[in-house]
Amino acid sequence: MFDLAGLEQAQTVVAAAMPPTPQYCWPELGRHLGSEVWVKHENHTPIGAFKVRGGLVLLDELKRAGQLPDRIITATRGNHGQSIPFAARRLDVPVTVLAPKGNSVEKNQAIKGWGAELVEFGNDFEDSRLEAVRRAEVEGALIVPPFHPALVRGVATYALELFSAVAALDAVYVPIGMGSGICGLIRTRDLLGLKTDIVGVVAAKAPAMARSVAAGQVVATDSADTFADGVACRVPMEEPLAIVQKGAARVVEVSEAEIAEAMRTLFRVTHNVAEGAGAAALAALTQERTRQAGKRVGVVLSGGNVDAEVFRAVLAGEVPRPHPQSDG
């Protein structure tokens, strides 16, 4: 996928646009869970999510190869759709982003804020993705898929930051959407020769990746009915599945209530806002607290882009309903 030199080059590209995000050991989380808990704060990037790293590296790779397109088309549930225009606007490349109907209002606004044309299409992410591919073919634009080697190399820079800052992590919990984050984490661990367990996390109401890992092949689901839209995947891709199967210790499913409680815990203890997917890792560690007792554990807070209405419900002790037609 990439070597250490390629990862370090990606780190240079990312560092030119943003400082490293912090990783903090929060004592109260440790007291609550019985382990030494390090939170990697990817909610502190310019777009509020780890995905920004991938867009920067992809556009840099295209530029260095002399392959900058006249236009880019991609599909998203939100954070990927911010990453691509964030990077592309620096190079004056126009971007069209397709998102499903009923997508997060505030993520949609952020996508447009970075200069992209936003098109709402379909009932779920898969509908949007297929339409993005069709439009790119018809219009002669470059299609940027949700999983791409340059995107993985880019987001892997957060793993390099984490492993460089915190020695001897026994495990790292990371949410799984389309797979770039966990695959970058696995590859970086292996390049550094570490023994850290990588634990993937999915929503129990969007279990496609967990089912696929168990079956040893892609298993699609009919829906992904979770309010944690960043993990609302119902059709995994073969390449990330193979990497997760080989390199992850396991994939944990967390409930909607567990995700909401983890969001509340992160806000109460660290005063950081986490979107549903961003809190999923802590939800899984909480579920497995006995298993990790006394260990040094990392959790990836992958993003903080949650709609105010949703976060208000979470802080009120509720479990939010998914956005309308929110399969992804």
Coordinates of C-alpha atoms in Angstrom, one line a residue:
M1 CA 0.0 0.0 0.0
F2 CA 2.8 2.4 1.0
D3 CA 6.2 2.3 2.7
L4 CA 7.6 4.3 5.5
A5 CA 9.2 6.9 3.2
G6 CA 5.8 7.4 1.5
L7 CA 4.1 7.9 4.9
E8 CA 6.7 10.4 6.0
Q9 CA 6.3 12.3 2.7
A10 CA 2.5 12.4 3.4
Q11 CA 3.2 13.7 6.9
T12 CA 5.2 16.6 5.3
V13 CA 2.2 17.4 3.0
V14 CA -0.3 17.4 5.9
A15 CA 2.0 19.4 8.1
A16 CA 2.1 22.2 5.5
A17 CA -1.6 22.6 6.0
M18 CA -2.2 21.9 9.6
P19 CA -0.4 21.2 12.9
P20 CA -0.4 17.6 14.4
T21 CA -3.5 16.9 16.3
P22 CA -3.0 16.2 20.1
Q23 CA -3.3 12.9 21.9
Y24 CA -4.1 13.4 25.5
C25 CA -4.2 10.9 28.4
W26 CA -7.4 11.8 30.3
P27 CA -7.1 10.5 33.9
E28 CA -10.8 10.6 34.6
L29 CA -11.4 8.3 31.6
G30 CA -8.8 6.0 33.0
R31 CA -10.4 6.0 36.4
H32 CA -13.8 5.3 34.8
L33 CA -12.5 2.5 32.6
G34 CA -9.7 1.0 34.7
S35 CA -7.0 1.6 32.0
E36 CA -4.7 4.3 30.7
V37 CA -6.7 5.9 28.0
W38 CA -5.2 8.1 25.3
V39 CA -7.6 10.0 23.0
K40 CA -6.3 10.9 19.5
H41 CA -8.2 14.2 18.9
E42 CA -8.9 14.2 15.1
N43 CA -11.8 16.5 15.9
H44 CA -9.1 19.2 16.0
T45 CA -8.3 19.3 12.3
P46 CA -9.4 22.3 10.0
I47 CA -12.5 20.4 9.0
G48 CA -13.1 18.8 12.4
A49 CA -12.3 15.2 11.2
F50 CA -9.4 12.9 10.2
K51 CA -10.5 12.8 6.6
V52 CA -8.8 16.1 5.8
R53 CA -5.5 14.3 5.7
G54 CA -6.4 12.1 2.8
G55 CA -7.7 14.8 0.6
L56 CA -4.5 16.8 1.0
V57 CA -2.3 13.9 0.1
L58 CA -4.4 12.8 -2.9
L59 CA -4.4 16.3 -4.4
D60 CA -0.7 16.6 -3.8
E61 CA -0.1 13.3 -5.5
L62 CA -2.1 14.3 -8.5
K63 CA -0.3 17.6 -8.7
R64 CA 3.2 16.0 -8.5
A65 CA 2.2 13.6 -11.2
G66 CA 0.9 16.4 -13.5
Q67 CA -2.5 14.8 -13.4
L68 CA -4.7 17.5 -11.8
P69 CA -8.2 17.1 -13.3
D70 CA -10.4 19.9 -14.6
R71 CA -13.1 18.7 -12.1
I72 CA -13.6 16.2 -9.3
I73 CA -16.7 14.3 -8.4
T74 CA -17.1 12.3 -5.2
A75 CA -19.8 11.0 -2.8
T76 CA -20.0 11.4 1.0
R77 CA -21.9 11.3 4.2
G78 CA -20.0 14.4 5.3
N79 CA -16.3 14.4 6.3
H80 CA -14.8 13.0 3.1
G81 CA -17.0 15.6 1.3
Q82 CA -15.2 18.3 3.2
S83 CA -11.8 16.9 2.8
I84 CA -11.7 16.9 -1.0
P85 CA -12.8 20.5 -1.6
F86 CA -10.6 21.7 1.3
A87 CA -7.6 20.4 -0.6
A88 CA -8.8 21.1 -4.1
R89 CA -9.6 24.8 -3.5
R90 CA -5.9 25.4 -2.9
L91 CA -5.3 24.2 -6.4
D92 CA -8.4 25.8 -8.0
V93 CA -9.9 22.5 -8.9
P94 CA -13.7 22.5 -8.8
V95 CA -15.5 19.8 -6.9
T96 CA -19.0 18.3 -7.0
V97 CA -20.1 16.3 -3.9
L98 CA -23.0 14.0 -3.9
A99 CA -24.7 13.2 -0.6
P100 CA -27.9 11.3 0.1
K101 CA -31.2 13.0 0.8
G102 CA -31.6 13.7 4.5
N103 CA -27.9 14.0 5.1
S104 CA -26.6 16.0 8.0
V105 CA -27.6 19.7 7.5
E106 CA -24.5 21.1 9.1
K107 CA -22.1 18.8 7.2
N108 CA -23.8 19.8 4.0
Q109 CA -23.3 23.4 4.9
A110 CA -19.7 22.8 5.6
I111 CA -19.2 21.0 2.2
K112 CA -20.6 24.1 0.5
G113 CA -18.5 26.3 2.7
W114 CA -15.3 24.8 1.3
G115 CA -16.5 25.8 -2.2
A116 CA -18.0 22.5 -3.5
E117 CA -21.2 22.1 -5.4
L118 CA -23.4 19.9 -3.3
V119 CA -26.0 17.6 -5.0
E120 CA -28.4 15.6 -2.9
F121 CA -29.1 12.3 -4.6
G122 CA -30.5 8.9 -3.5
N123 CA -31.7 7.4 -0.3
D124 CA -28.3 6.3 1.0
F125 CA -24.6 6.6 0.5
E126 CA -24.5 3.7 -2.0
D127 CA -27.0 5.5 -4.2
S128 CA -24.9 8.7 -4.0
R129 CA -21.7 6.8 -4.8
L130 CA -23.1 5.0 -7.8
E131 CA -24.5 8.3 -9.2
A132 CA -21.2 10.0 -8.6
V133 CA -19.4 7.3 -10.7
R134 CA -22.0 7.6 -13.5
R135 CA -21.8 11.4 -13.6
A136 CA -18.0 11.3 -13.7
E137 CA -18.0 9.0 -16.6
V138 CA -20.6 11.1 -18.5
E139 CA -19.0 14.4 -17.7
G140 CA -15.3 13.4 -18.0
A141 CA -14.5 14.3 -14.4
L142 CA -12.2 12.5 -12.0
I143 CA -14.1 10.3 -9.6
V144 CA -12.6 10.1 -6.1
P145 CA -13.8 6.9 -4.5
P146 CA -14.3 6.6 -0.7
F147 CA -11.2 4.3 -0.5
H148 CA -8.1 5.1 -2.4
P149 CA -4.3 4.4 -1.7
A150 CA -3.5 8.1 -1.5
L151 CA -6.4 8.7 0.9
V152 CA -5.2 5.9 3.2
R153 CA -1.7 7.1 3.1
G154 CA -2.9 10.6 4.0
V155 CA -5.1 9.5 7.0
A156 CA -2.4 7.2 8.2
T157 CA -0.4 10.3 9.3
Y158 CA -2.6 10.5 12.4
A159 CA -1.5 7.0 13.2
L160 CA 2.2 8.0 12.8
E161 CA 1.6 10.9 15.1
L162 CA -0.1 8.7 17.7
F163 CA 2.4 5.9 17.7
S164 CA 5.3 8.4 17.7
A165 CA 3.9 10.3 20.7
V166 CA 2.7 7.3 22.9
A167 CA 4.9 4.3 23.3
A168 CA 3.7 0.7 23.9
L169 CA 0.0 1.0 23.3
D170 CA -1.6 -2.3 23.9
A171 CA -4.6 -1.5 21.7
V172 CA -6.1 1.2 19.6
Y173 CA -9.9 1.4 19.0
V174 CA -11.0 3.0 15.7
P175 CA -14.3 3.4 14.0
I176 CA -14.9 1.8 10.6
G177 CA -16.8 3.6 7.8
M178 CA -15.4 2.7 4.4
G179 CA -12.1 1.7 6.0
S180 CA -9.4 4.3 5.3
G181 CA -8.8 5.1 8.9
I182 CA -8.4 1.6 10.2
C183 CA -6.4 0.5 7.2
G184 CA -4.0 3.4 7.6
L185 CA -3.7 2.5 11.3
I186 CA -2.9 -1.1 10.6
R187 CA -0.4 -0.3 7.9
T188 CA 1.4 2.2 10.1
R189 CA 1.6 -0.2 13.0
D190 CA 3.1 -2.9 10.8
L191 CA 5.6 -0.5 9.3
L192 CA 6.8 0.5 12.7
G193 CA 7.0 -3.1 13.9
L194 CA 4.6 -2.6 16.8
K195 CA 2.5 -5.3 18.5
T196 CA -0.5 -3.0 19.2
D197 CA -3.9 -4.7 18.7
I198 CA -6.1 -2.7 16.3
V199 CA -9.8 -3.0 17.2
G200 CA -12.3 -1.9 14.6
V201 CA -15.7 -0.5 15.7
V202 CA -19.0 -0.5 13.8
A203 CA -22.5 0.4 14.8
A204 CA -24.7 -2.6 15.6
K205 CA -27.3 -1.1 13.3
A206 CA -24.7 -0.8 10.5
P207 CA -22.9 -4.2 10.9
A208 CA -21.8 -4.8 7.3
M209 CA -18.1 -4.7 7.9
A210 CA -18.4 -6.9 11.0
R211 CA -20.4 -9.4 9.1
S212 CA -18.0 -9.3 6.2
V213 CA -15.0 -10.0 8.4
A214 CA -16.8 -12.9 10.0
A215 CA -17.8 -14.3 6.6
G216 CA -14.5 -13.7 4.9
Q217 CA -16.2 -11.9 2.0
V218 CA -18.2 -8.8 1.4
V219 CA -21.6 -9.0 3.0
A220 CA -24.0 -6.2 2.2
T221 CA -26.9 -5.2 4.4
D222 CA -30.2 -3.7 3.4
S223 CA -29.8 -0.7 5.7
A224 CA -27.4 1.1 8.0
D225 CA -29.9 2.7 10.3
T226 CA -27.6 4.5 12.7
F227 CA -27.4 8.1 13.8
A228 CA -23.6 7.8 13.6
D229 CA -23.4 8.6 9.9
G230 CA -19.7 8.3 9.7
V231 CA -20.0 4.5 10.1
A232 CA -23.2 4.1 8.2
C233 CA -21.8 1.7 5.6
R234 CA -23.9 -1.1 4.2
V235 CA -21.7 -2.3 1.3
P236 CA -18.0 -2.7 2.3
M237 CA -15.3 -2.7 -0.4
E238 CA -13.1 -5.7 -0.9
E239 CA -9.7 -4.1 -0.5
P240 CA -10.2 -2.6 3.0
L241 CA -12.0 -5.8 4.0
A242 CA -8.9 -7.8 3.2
I243 CA -6.7 -5.5 5.2
V244 CA -9.0 -5.5 8.2
Q245 CA -9.4 -9.3 8.1
K246 CA -5.6 -9.7 8.2
G247 CA -4.6 -6.9 10.5
A248 CA -7.3 -6.2 13.0
A249 CA -7.7 -8.1 16.2
R250 CA -11.4 -8.0 16.0
V251 CA -14.4 -5.8 15.0
V252 CA -16.7 -4.7 17.8
E253 CA -20.4 -3.7 17.4
V254 CA -21.7 -0.9 19.6
S255 CA -25.4 0.1 20.1
E256 CA -26.9 3.5 19.5
A257 CA -27.3 3.9 23.2
E258 CA -23.6 3.1 23.8
I259 CA -22.5 5.6 21.2
A260 CA -24.7 8.4 22.7
E261 CA -23.4 7.6 26.2
A262 CA -19.8 7.8 24.9
M263 CA -20.5 11.2 23.3
R264 CA -21.8 12.4 26.7
T265 CA -18.7 11.0 28.5
L266 CA -16.3 12.7 26.1
F267 CA -18.1 16.0 26.6
R268 CA -18.3 15.7 30.4
V269 CA -14.8 14.5 30.9
T270 CA -12.8 16.2 28.1
H271 CA -15.2 19.0 27.0
N272 CA -14.7 17.8 23.4
V273 CA -17.6 17.4 21.1
A274 CA -17.7 14.1 19.2
E275 CA -20.0 13.0 16.4
G276 CA -21.4 9.6 16.6
A277 CA -18.7 7.9 14.7
G278 CA -16.1 9.9 16.7
A279 CA -17.4 8.5 19.9
A280 CA -17.7 4.9 18.7
A281 CA -14.2 3.9 19.7
L282 CA -14.8 5.0 23.3
A283 CA -18.1 3.1 23.3
A284 CA -16.3 -0.1 22.3
L285 CA -13.5 0.4 24.9
T286 CA -16.2 0.9 27.5
Q287 CA -17.9 -2.3 26.4
E288 CA -14.6 -4.1 26.6
R289 CA -13.3 -2.4 29.8
T290 CA -12.7 -5.6 31.7
R291 CA -10.7 -7.0 28.8
Q292 CA -8.4 -3.9 28.7
A293 CA -8.1 -3.4 32.5
G294 CA -4.7 -2.1 33.5
K295 CA -3.6 -1.6 29.9
R296 CA -2.5 1.4 27.8
V297 CA -5.2 2.0 25.2
G298 CA -5.8 4.5 22.5
V299 CA -9.2 5.6 21.1
V300 CA -9.5 7.6 17.9
L301 CA -12.0 10.5 18.2
S302 CA -12.3 10.6 14.4
G303 CA -14.5 13.7 14.2
G304 CA -16.7 16.2 15.9
N305 CA -19.1 17.3 13.2
V306 CA -22.4 16.6 14.8
D307 CA -25.5 18.7 14.1
A308 CA -26.5 20.9 17.0
E309 CA -30.0 19.3 17.2
V310 CA -28.5 15.8 17.5
F311 CA -26.0 16.9 20.1
R312 CA -28.7 18.6 22.1
A313 CA -30.7 15.4 22.2
V314 CA -27.6 13.4 23.3
L315 CA -26.8 15.8 26.1
A316 CA -30.5 15.6 27.2
G317 CA -29.9 11.8 27.7
E318 CA -31.7 10.8 24.6
V319 CA -30.6 8.4 21.8
P320 CA -31.1 10.4 18.5
R321 CA -32.9 8.9 15.6
P322 CA -30.9 8.6 12.3
H323 CA -31.3 11.3 9.7
P324 CA -34.1 10.5 7.4
Q325 CA -33.1 7.9 4.8
S326 CA -29.7 7.7 6.5
D327 CA -28.3 4.4 5.2
G328 CA -24.8 4.9 4.0

